[in-house]
Amino acid sequence: MSAADLSAVKDAHSIAIARFAMKHSPFYAEFYRDHGFSLNDLEDPSAFYELPLLTKEMIREHADEIRSDESTERNSVTSMSSGSTGEPLKVLRDLRVHARAYEWRLQRWWGIEPWANTATIDRHYRTASARRKQALLWWPSTRIQLDTFDISDEALEAFASAWKRTRPEFLIGYVGGVVALARLARVKGIEFESPRAIGVTAGPLPESQRAEIEDFFGAPAFDHYRSSEANWMAGECDRQSGLHTFDDIKNVEIVRDGVHLMDESEGEVVITDFENKVFPLVRYQLGDLSSRILAPCACGRPHSRISPVRGRTSDFLVLPSGKVILGGLTGLYAGANEYVRQFQLHQQADYSIIVRCLLTEHPDAVEVAEKRLAALRANVDGEVPVSLEIVDEIRPTRGKFRFIMSDAPKTTATTQR
């Protein structure tokens, strides 16, 4: 399929799911009517990008009304987000959707077949009986897991032993958990036989951490994008040059101030799921930031591309004047992989900003880390102090690294930059 043909399919599916939502979901019927839309208006695919956006607050408040009349106990199951940046969010997942097939398609781009022995690093919820059932379902391939709630010495040794026994071809997990494993294993002198590929999720993948993961495991690391609400949305191909969006099953938009962006400007990710008909998600604001990549990928695939997700709209700094600093924060040390392995911004309750840096052994690392703060200091324009803190470790929270943490009140925020 050509890029133009795939784009036409995406537009047709987008307006079709909007029409379905208006017909079968009480929430959307009222929501769209209140914004001046009728079913006749939704016959034109171009009208899709004029529809109002769905927010997390709307889902929390109107979940029962969003649920469609197709939903039954047999075809629906509750899915809950982790709530790492706020209150957990509950939606319904459509069990008729073959989501695993899209996972396998992406992994095939990485040279991994569905039956490959796999190691996972994520949160561990399964009971003993559920683990036995999973083992039977995947037989004769095997799956081993390291729980991000417990990356202790004992857990690491048990995982390394299972790795040696099963020799997984594929490692997939939270980027924070994968990095933590690599660092701890290096300190302990534990080696892992190289898999064929590594897939990471649940946070941005800076090039410094990609290099660290690939160096330790001796395998390529690939970024991909999924969520509890919308499942698989995008992923890298073997060129590692941006995330291909799954245009046949999702419409992944970049939006700023409610406007669908056609250029490469940064904006908020807005997702429409074509296949979930028990709980329609139409133009849903995920809260993540990214930008479109307009040039075609060298791999030749027709899918659109977005840049790696660079943070969340909830991840920002606010100054006493009300000025908000949102864009560019995760790129503070872009291109400084030789000096800075990892960093985190922490705004204190008094608005002061601490930039914690985990440095390499390079003799100029401290100097470079300090110089890079000049741009941030210029942006705050003397309103608050910005200090550098050299640390030995930046620990993930439930396997996920937070680039920005803030204890400052945000109710006075009036502008964005």
Short mmCIF file of C-alpha atoms in Angstrom, two decimals:
data_model
loop_
_atom_site.label_atom_id
_atom_site.label_comp_id
_atom_site.label_asym_id
_atom_site.label_seq_id
_atom_site.Cartn_x
_atom_site.Cartn_y
_atom_site.Cartn_z
CA MET A 1 0.00 0.00 0.00
CA SER A 2 1.28 3.47 -0.85
CA ALA A 3 1.52 6.23 1.74
CA ALA A 4 -1.34 8.07 0.03
CA ASP A 5 -3.55 4.97 0.05
CA LEU A 6 -2.80 4.30 3.71
CA SER A 7 -3.59 7.93 4.56
CA ALA A 8 -6.94 7.59 2.78
CA VAL A 9 -7.70 4.44 4.78
CA LYS A 10 -6.86 6.30 8.00
CA ASP A 11 -9.19 9.18 7.11
CA ALA A 12 -12.03 6.82 6.22
CA HIS A 13 -11.64 4.84 9.45
CA SER A 14 -11.40 8.05 11.48
CA ILE A 15 -14.74 9.44 10.35
CA ALA A 16 -16.33 5.97 10.54
CA ILE A 17 -15.47 5.51 14.22
CA ALA A 18 -16.66 9.06 14.97
CA ARG A 19 -20.02 8.24 13.36
CA PHE A 20 -20.16 4.97 15.28
CA ALA A 21 -19.47 6.79 18.55
CA MET A 22 -22.20 9.32 17.91
CA LYS A 23 -24.71 6.57 17.10
CA HIS A 24 -23.87 4.12 19.87
CA SER A 25 -22.42 6.11 22.80
CA PRO A 26 -24.70 8.43 24.81
CA PHE A 27 -21.74 10.60 25.72
CA TYR A 28 -20.61 11.26 22.14
CA ALA A 29 -24.17 11.82 20.92
CA GLU A 30 -24.57 14.68 23.37
CA PHE A 31 -20.93 15.84 23.17
CA TYR A 32 -20.96 16.31 19.40
CA ARG A 33 -24.45 17.79 19.28
CA ASP A 34 -23.41 20.35 21.92
CA HIS A 35 -20.55 21.36 19.61
CA GLY A 36 -22.83 21.72 16.59
CA PHE A 37 -22.19 18.40 14.82
CA SER A 38 -24.79 16.07 13.34
CA LEU A 39 -24.44 12.64 11.71
CA ASN A 40 -24.81 14.34 8.34
CA ASP A 41 -21.81 16.53 9.14
CA LEU A 42 -19.79 13.39 9.85
CA GLU A 43 -20.22 12.09 6.32
CA ASP A 44 -17.31 14.33 5.28
CA PRO A 45 -13.92 12.95 6.44
CA SER A 46 -12.51 16.49 6.69
CA ALA A 47 -15.00 17.20 9.51
CA PHE A 48 -13.15 14.73 11.72
CA TYR A 49 -10.36 17.18 12.50
CA GLU A 50 -12.90 19.77 13.66
CA LEU A 51 -14.37 17.49 16.34
CA PRO A 52 -13.79 18.47 19.99
CA LEU A 53 -11.09 16.67 21.94
CA LEU A 54 -11.74 14.02 24.59
CA THR A 55 -9.85 14.53 27.86
CA LYS A 56 -8.92 12.28 30.76
CA GLU A 57 -11.22 14.30 33.01
CA MET A 58 -14.15 13.57 30.69
CA ILE A 59 -13.41 9.85 30.85
CA ARG A 60 -13.28 9.91 34.64
CA GLU A 61 -16.54 11.81 34.84
CA HIS A 62 -18.50 10.14 32.02
CA ALA A 63 -17.13 6.60 31.71
CA ASP A 64 -20.56 4.99 31.94
CA GLU A 65 -21.96 7.20 29.17
CA ILE A 66 -18.91 6.72 26.92
CA ARG A 67 -19.47 2.96 27.00
CA SER A 68 -21.27 1.95 23.81
CA ASP A 69 -24.37 -0.19 23.45
CA GLU A 70 -22.19 -2.94 21.91
CA SER A 71 -20.42 -3.53 25.21
CA THR A 72 -21.19 -6.78 27.02
CA GLU A 73 -19.52 -8.74 29.79
CA ARG A 74 -18.22 -11.16 27.16
CA ASN A 75 -16.57 -8.63 24.84
CA SER A 76 -15.29 -6.06 27.37
CA VAL A 77 -12.70 -5.94 30.11
CA THR A 78 -11.52 -3.07 32.28
CA SER A 79 -8.07 -1.66 31.54
CA MET A 80 -6.40 0.69 34.00
CA SER A 81 -3.52 3.08 33.46
CA SER A 82 -0.65 3.09 35.93
CA GLY A 83 -1.40 6.57 37.18
CA SER A 84 2.31 7.45 37.27
CA THR A 85 1.47 11.12 36.67
CA GLY A 86 -1.86 11.29 38.43
CA GLU A 87 -4.99 9.38 39.28
CA PRO A 88 -5.27 5.98 37.50
CA LEU A 89 -7.69 5.98 34.58
CA LYS A 90 -10.16 3.20 33.82
CA VAL A 91 -11.39 2.40 30.32
CA LEU A 92 -12.91 -0.67 28.67
CA ARG A 93 -10.88 -2.79 26.27
CA ASP A 94 -12.61 -4.52 23.36
CA LEU A 95 -11.77 -8.23 23.57
CA ARG A 96 -12.69 -8.70 19.90
CA VAL A 97 -9.60 -6.75 18.84
CA HIS A 98 -6.61 -8.90 17.90
CA ALA A 99 -4.12 -6.59 19.60
CA ARG A 100 -1.45 -9.27 19.81
CA ALA A 101 -1.20 -9.32 16.02
CA TYR A 102 -0.09 -5.69 15.99
CA GLU A 103 2.53 -6.43 18.62
CA TRP A 104 3.84 -9.26 16.47
CA ARG A 105 3.92 -7.04 13.38
CA LEU A 106 6.10 -4.52 15.17
CA GLN A 107 8.40 -7.15 16.61
CA ARG A 108 8.83 -8.66 13.17
CA TRP A 109 10.23 -5.28 12.08
CA TRP A 110 12.88 -5.96 14.74
CA GLY A 111 13.59 -9.49 13.51
CA ILE A 112 11.58 -11.22 16.25
CA GLU A 113 9.01 -13.96 15.57
CA PRO A 114 5.99 -14.54 17.87
CA TRP A 115 7.34 -17.81 19.20
CA ALA A 116 10.70 -16.40 20.35
CA ASN A 117 11.72 -17.02 23.94
CA THR A 118 11.14 -13.68 25.69
CA ALA A 119 12.28 -11.87 28.83
CA THR A 120 10.14 -9.06 30.24
CA ILE A 121 10.91 -6.32 32.75
CA ASP A 122 7.71 -4.74 34.00
CA ARG A 123 5.26 -4.74 36.89
CA HIS A 124 4.27 -8.20 38.05
CA TYR A 125 0.58 -8.73 38.72
CA ARG A 126 -0.03 -12.40 37.94
CA THR A 127 -0.84 -14.98 40.58
CA ALA A 128 0.94 -18.33 40.59
CA SER A 129 -1.99 -20.00 38.81
CA ALA A 130 -2.06 -17.23 36.18
CA ARG A 131 1.66 -17.69 35.56
CA ARG A 132 1.14 -21.43 35.03
CA LYS A 133 -1.67 -20.71 32.59
CA GLN A 134 0.51 -18.26 30.69
CA ALA A 135 3.31 -20.80 30.49
CA LEU A 136 0.90 -23.32 28.95
CA LEU A 137 -0.43 -20.78 26.46
CA TRP A 138 3.07 -19.91 25.23
CA TRP A 139 4.43 -23.46 25.22
CA PRO A 140 6.86 -24.56 23.83
CA SER A 141 8.41 -21.08 23.92
CA THR A 142 9.24 -19.68 27.36
CA ARG A 143 8.81 -16.31 29.05
CA ILE A 144 10.71 -15.07 32.07
CA GLN A 145 10.08 -11.87 34.00
CA LEU A 146 11.84 -9.42 36.28
CA ASP A 147 9.43 -7.44 38.43
CA THR A 148 10.21 -3.70 38.50
CA PHE A 149 8.85 -3.58 42.05
CA ASP A 150 11.66 -5.92 43.15
CA ILE A 151 15.01 -5.50 41.37
CA SER A 152 16.87 -6.80 44.42
CA ASP A 153 20.12 -8.78 44.41
CA GLU A 154 18.17 -12.02 44.87
CA ALA A 155 15.70 -11.18 42.09
CA LEU A 156 18.55 -10.21 39.76
CA GLU A 157 20.38 -13.48 40.38
CA ALA A 158 17.21 -15.51 39.81
CA PHE A 159 16.50 -13.61 36.59
CA ALA A 160 20.06 -14.11 35.36
CA SER A 161 19.79 -17.83 36.09
CA ALA A 162 16.50 -18.07 34.18
CA TRP A 163 18.06 -16.09 31.32
CA LYS A 164 20.97 -18.52 31.10
CA ARG A 165 18.56 -21.45 31.11
CA THR A 166 16.08 -20.13 28.50
CA ARG A 167 18.41 -17.95 26.36
CA PRO A 168 15.71 -15.43 25.32
CA GLU A 169 15.92 -13.93 21.85
CA PHE A 170 13.91 -10.90 22.86
CA LEU A 171 13.95 -8.58 25.87
CA ILE A 172 11.05 -6.16 26.35
CA GLY A 173 10.35 -3.87 29.27
CA TYR A 174 10.07 -0.45 30.83
CA VAL A 175 13.04 1.66 29.80
CA GLY A 176 13.70 2.46 33.46
CA GLY A 177 13.70 -1.19 34.43
CA VAL A 178 15.97 -2.21 31.54
CA VAL A 179 18.49 0.52 32.36
CA ALA A 180 18.37 -0.34 36.07
CA LEU A 181 19.02 -4.00 35.28
CA ALA A 182 21.97 -3.17 33.03
CA ARG A 183 23.57 -0.90 35.63
CA LEU A 184 23.08 -3.26 38.55
CA ALA A 185 24.28 -6.28 36.58
CA ARG A 186 27.38 -4.41 35.44
CA VAL A 187 28.23 -3.53 39.05
CA LYS A 188 27.64 -7.15 40.13
CA GLY A 189 29.66 -8.54 37.25
CA ILE A 190 26.67 -10.49 35.90
CA GLU A 191 26.66 -11.08 32.15
CA PHE A 192 23.71 -11.83 29.87
CA GLU A 193 23.94 -13.62 26.56
CA SER A 194 22.90 -11.16 23.87
CA PRO A 195 19.30 -11.33 22.66
CA ARG A 196 18.44 -10.49 19.06
CA ALA A 197 16.55 -7.31 19.95
CA ILE A 198 15.37 -5.20 22.87
CA GLY A 199 12.08 -3.30 22.98
CA VAL A 200 11.55 -0.53 25.54
CA THR A 201 8.47 1.44 26.53
CA ALA A 202 6.89 3.48 29.36
CA GLY A 203 9.00 6.58 28.85
CA PRO A 204 11.30 8.48 26.49
CA LEU A 205 14.41 6.67 25.25
CA PRO A 206 17.26 9.22 25.19
CA GLU A 207 20.13 8.29 22.92
CA SER A 208 22.40 8.11 25.96
CA GLN A 209 20.27 5.36 27.49
CA ARG A 210 19.83 3.58 24.15
CA ALA A 211 23.62 3.47 23.85
CA GLU A 212 23.96 2.22 27.42
CA ILE A 213 21.41 -0.57 26.88
CA GLU A 214 22.90 -1.64 23.55
CA ASP A 215 26.43 -1.62 24.94
CA PHE A 216 25.54 -3.86 27.88
CA PHE A 217 23.31 -6.36 26.08
CA GLY A 218 25.05 -6.31 22.70
CA ALA A 219 21.77 -5.95 20.81
CA PRO A 220 19.79 -3.13 19.17
CA ALA A 221 17.25 -1.32 21.37
CA PHE A 222 13.99 -0.16 19.80
CA ASP A 223 11.53 2.40 21.06
CA HIS A 224 7.78 1.96 20.73
CA TYR A 225 4.65 3.73 21.91
CA ARG A 226 1.62 2.21 23.58
CA SER A 227 -0.74 3.02 26.40
CA SER A 228 -3.22 1.26 28.65
CA GLU A 229 -6.05 3.18 26.99
CA ALA A 230 -5.14 2.67 23.34
CA ASN A 231 -2.67 -0.23 23.26
CA TRP A 232 -0.21 -0.32 20.32
CA MET A 233 0.15 3.01 18.52
CA ALA A 234 3.62 3.36 16.99
CA GLY A 235 7.11 1.91 16.92
CA GLU A 236 10.54 2.17 15.41
CA CYS A 237 11.65 0.12 12.42
CA ASP A 238 15.17 -1.22 12.07
CA ARG A 239 16.40 2.24 11.00
CA GLN A 240 15.65 3.65 14.49
CA SER A 241 14.63 6.96 12.96
CA GLY A 242 11.32 7.94 14.52
CA LEU A 243 8.17 6.04 15.39
CA HIS A 244 5.98 4.69 12.59
CA THR A 245 2.33 5.21 13.53
CA PHE A 246 -0.06 2.29 13.01
CA ASP A 247 -2.26 4.19 10.56
CA ASP A 248 -4.46 1.23 9.70
CA ILE A 249 -5.75 0.87 13.28
CA LYS A 250 -5.09 4.28 14.90
CA ASN A 251 -5.10 7.93 13.98
CA VAL A 252 -2.16 9.49 15.82
CA GLU A 253 -2.41 13.27 15.59
CA ILE A 254 -0.22 16.08 16.83
CA VAL A 255 -2.39 18.93 18.12
CA ARG A 256 -1.69 22.32 19.60
CA ASP A 257 -4.42 24.49 21.12
CA GLY A 258 -7.00 22.14 19.60
CA VAL A 259 -5.62 22.54 16.07
CA HIS A 260 -4.45 19.52 14.05
CA LEU A 261 -0.84 20.25 13.04
CA MET A 262 0.40 19.44 9.54
CA ASP A 263 4.00 20.64 10.00
CA GLU A 264 6.77 19.39 12.29
CA SER A 265 5.92 21.65 15.24
CA GLU A 266 5.74 20.09 18.68
CA GLY A 267 2.30 19.45 20.10
CA GLU A 268 0.22 17.06 22.13
CA VAL A 269 -0.45 13.51 20.98
CA VAL A 270 -4.13 12.89 20.25
CA ILE A 271 -5.23 9.32 19.52
CA THR A 272 -8.26 7.77 17.84
CA ASP A 273 -8.70 4.01 18.13
CA PHE A 274 -10.55 2.56 15.11
CA GLU A 275 -11.20 -0.85 16.66
CA ASN A 276 -12.42 -0.34 20.21
CA LYS A 277 -16.19 -0.28 19.79
CA VAL A 278 -17.11 -0.97 23.40
CA PHE A 279 -15.47 2.22 24.68
CA PRO A 280 -14.78 4.57 21.74
CA LEU A 281 -11.76 6.81 22.07
CA VAL A 282 -12.09 9.55 19.46
CA ARG A 283 -9.56 12.39 19.40
CA TYR A 284 -8.40 11.52 22.90
CA GLN A 285 -5.68 13.65 24.50
CA LEU A 286 -3.09 11.27 25.89
CA GLY A 287 -1.05 14.03 27.52
CA ASP A 288 2.20 13.20 25.72
CA LEU A 289 4.28 15.53 23.55
CA SER A 290 5.75 14.77 20.15
CA SER A 291 5.97 16.11 16.58
CA ARG A 292 5.37 14.82 13.07
CA ILE A 293 8.24 13.68 10.81
CA LEU A 294 7.25 14.61 7.28
CA ALA A 295 10.09 13.00 5.30
CA PRO A 296 9.57 9.36 4.28
CA CYS A 297 11.56 6.73 6.16
CA ALA A 298 14.44 5.02 4.37
CA CYS A 299 12.85 1.66 5.21
CA GLY A 300 10.14 2.32 2.60
CA ARG A 301 7.15 1.63 4.86
CA PRO A 302 4.09 3.79 4.10
CA HIS A 303 3.23 4.55 7.72
CA SER A 304 3.45 8.13 8.99
CA ARG A 305 6.10 8.92 11.57
CA ILE A 306 6.33 10.92 14.77
CA SER A 307 9.40 11.85 16.76
CA PRO A 308 10.10 9.98 20.00
CA VAL A 309 7.74 11.11 22.74
CA ARG A 310 9.54 13.85 24.66
CA GLY A 311 7.51 14.09 27.84
CA ARG A 312 4.04 14.82 29.07
CA THR A 313 2.00 18.00 29.14
CA SER A 314 1.81 17.47 32.90
CA ASP A 315 5.62 17.56 33.06
CA PHE A 316 6.44 21.25 33.26
CA LEU A 317 8.03 23.88 35.44
CA VAL A 318 6.12 26.90 36.68
CA LEU A 319 7.66 30.14 37.93
CA PRO A 320 6.33 32.47 40.64
CA SER A 321 5.23 34.92 37.92
CA GLY A 322 2.97 32.23 36.45
CA LYS A 323 5.19 31.59 33.44
CA VAL A 324 5.25 27.93 32.40
CA ILE A 325 8.30 26.26 30.88
CA LEU A 326 7.12 23.26 28.91
CA GLY A 327 9.02 22.68 25.67
CA GLY A 328 12.60 21.49 25.30
CA LEU A 329 13.18 20.30 28.86
CA THR A 330 13.84 16.67 28.00
CA GLY A 331 16.40 17.84 25.42
CA LEU A 332 18.47 19.77 27.96
CA TYR A 333 21.40 17.38 27.48
CA ALA A 334 20.70 16.30 23.91
CA GLY A 335 23.94 15.36 22.15
CA ALA A 336 25.87 15.19 25.43
CA ASN A 337 25.87 11.39 25.74
CA GLU A 338 29.64 11.37 26.19
CA TYR A 339 29.26 13.35 29.40
CA VAL A 340 25.78 12.84 30.87
CA ARG A 341 24.27 9.37 31.24
CA GLN A 342 20.98 10.51 32.74
CA PHE A 343 19.35 13.57 34.28
CA GLN A 344 16.23 14.64 36.11
CA LEU A 345 14.70 18.05 36.85
CA HIS A 346 13.10 18.48 40.26
CA GLN A 347 11.30 21.70 41.13
CA GLN A 348 11.02 22.27 44.85
CA ALA A 349 8.02 23.67 46.71
CA ASP A 350 9.76 27.10 46.83
CA TYR A 351 10.02 27.03 42.97
CA SER A 352 13.80 26.50 42.96
CA ILE A 353 15.02 23.95 40.38
CA ILE A 354 17.51 21.17 40.98
CA VAL A 355 18.97 19.38 37.97
CA ARG A 356 20.29 15.99 39.02
CA CYS A 357 22.91 14.48 36.72
CA LEU A 358 24.39 11.01 36.55
CA LEU A 359 27.68 11.60 34.72
CA THR A 360 30.09 9.48 32.72
CA GLU A 361 33.77 9.15 33.61
CA HIS A 362 34.74 11.83 31.09
CA PRO A 363 37.02 14.43 32.76
CA ASP A 364 34.95 17.29 31.35
CA ALA A 365 31.58 15.84 32.38
CA VAL A 366 30.95 18.22 35.30
CA GLU A 367 31.92 21.24 33.22
CA VAL A 368 29.60 20.23 30.36
CA ALA A 369 26.73 19.45 32.75
CA GLU A 370 27.06 22.90 34.31
CA LYS A 371 27.35 24.73 30.98
CA ARG A 372 24.16 23.10 29.67
CA LEU A 373 22.22 24.77 32.48
CA ALA A 374 22.82 28.18 30.90
CA ALA A 375 19.82 27.78 28.58
CA LEU A 376 17.51 26.84 31.45
CA ARG A 377 18.79 29.70 33.60
CA ALA A 378 18.20 32.11 30.73
CA ASN A 379 14.65 30.81 30.41
CA VAL A 380 13.80 31.33 34.07
CA ASP A 381 15.33 34.82 33.76
CA GLY A 382 16.51 34.99 37.34
CA GLU A 383 13.11 34.26 38.89
CA VAL A 384 14.34 31.16 40.71
CA PRO A 385 17.74 29.55 41.34
CA VAL A 386 18.80 26.62 39.13
CA SER A 387 21.40 24.32 40.69
CA LEU A 388 23.29 21.24 39.57
CA GLU A 389 23.43 18.14 41.76
CA ILE A 390 25.81 15.32 40.79
CA VAL A 391 24.35 11.96 41.87
CA ASP A 392 25.39 8.33 41.77
CA GLU A 393 21.92 7.05 40.88
CA ILE A 394 18.53 8.19 39.60
CA ARG A 395 16.07 5.53 40.56
CA PRO A 396 12.96 4.75 38.52
CA THR A 397 9.51 4.82 40.04
CA ARG A 398 7.82 1.46 39.38
CA GLY A 399 10.29 0.92 36.55
CA LYS A 400 9.60 4.30 34.91
CA PHE A 401 11.99 7.25 34.89
CA ARG A 402 10.44 10.66 35.45
CA PHE A 403 12.41 13.40 33.69
CA ILE A 404 10.56 16.17 35.46
CA MET A 405 9.14 16.22 38.98
CA SER A 406 7.57 19.26 40.56
CA ASP A 407 6.44 20.03 44.09
CA ALA A 408 5.64 23.65 43.24
CA PRO A 409 2.03 24.89 43.16
CA LYS A 410 0.75 25.18 39.57
CA THR A 411 -2.52 26.97 40.04
CA THR A 412 -1.04 30.35 39.07
CA ALA A 413 0.22 29.24 35.66
CA THR A 414 -0.90 31.66 32.96
CA THR A 415 1.46 31.33 30.01
CA GLN A 416 3.38 28.60 28.24
CA ARG A 417 6.79 28.62 26.62
#
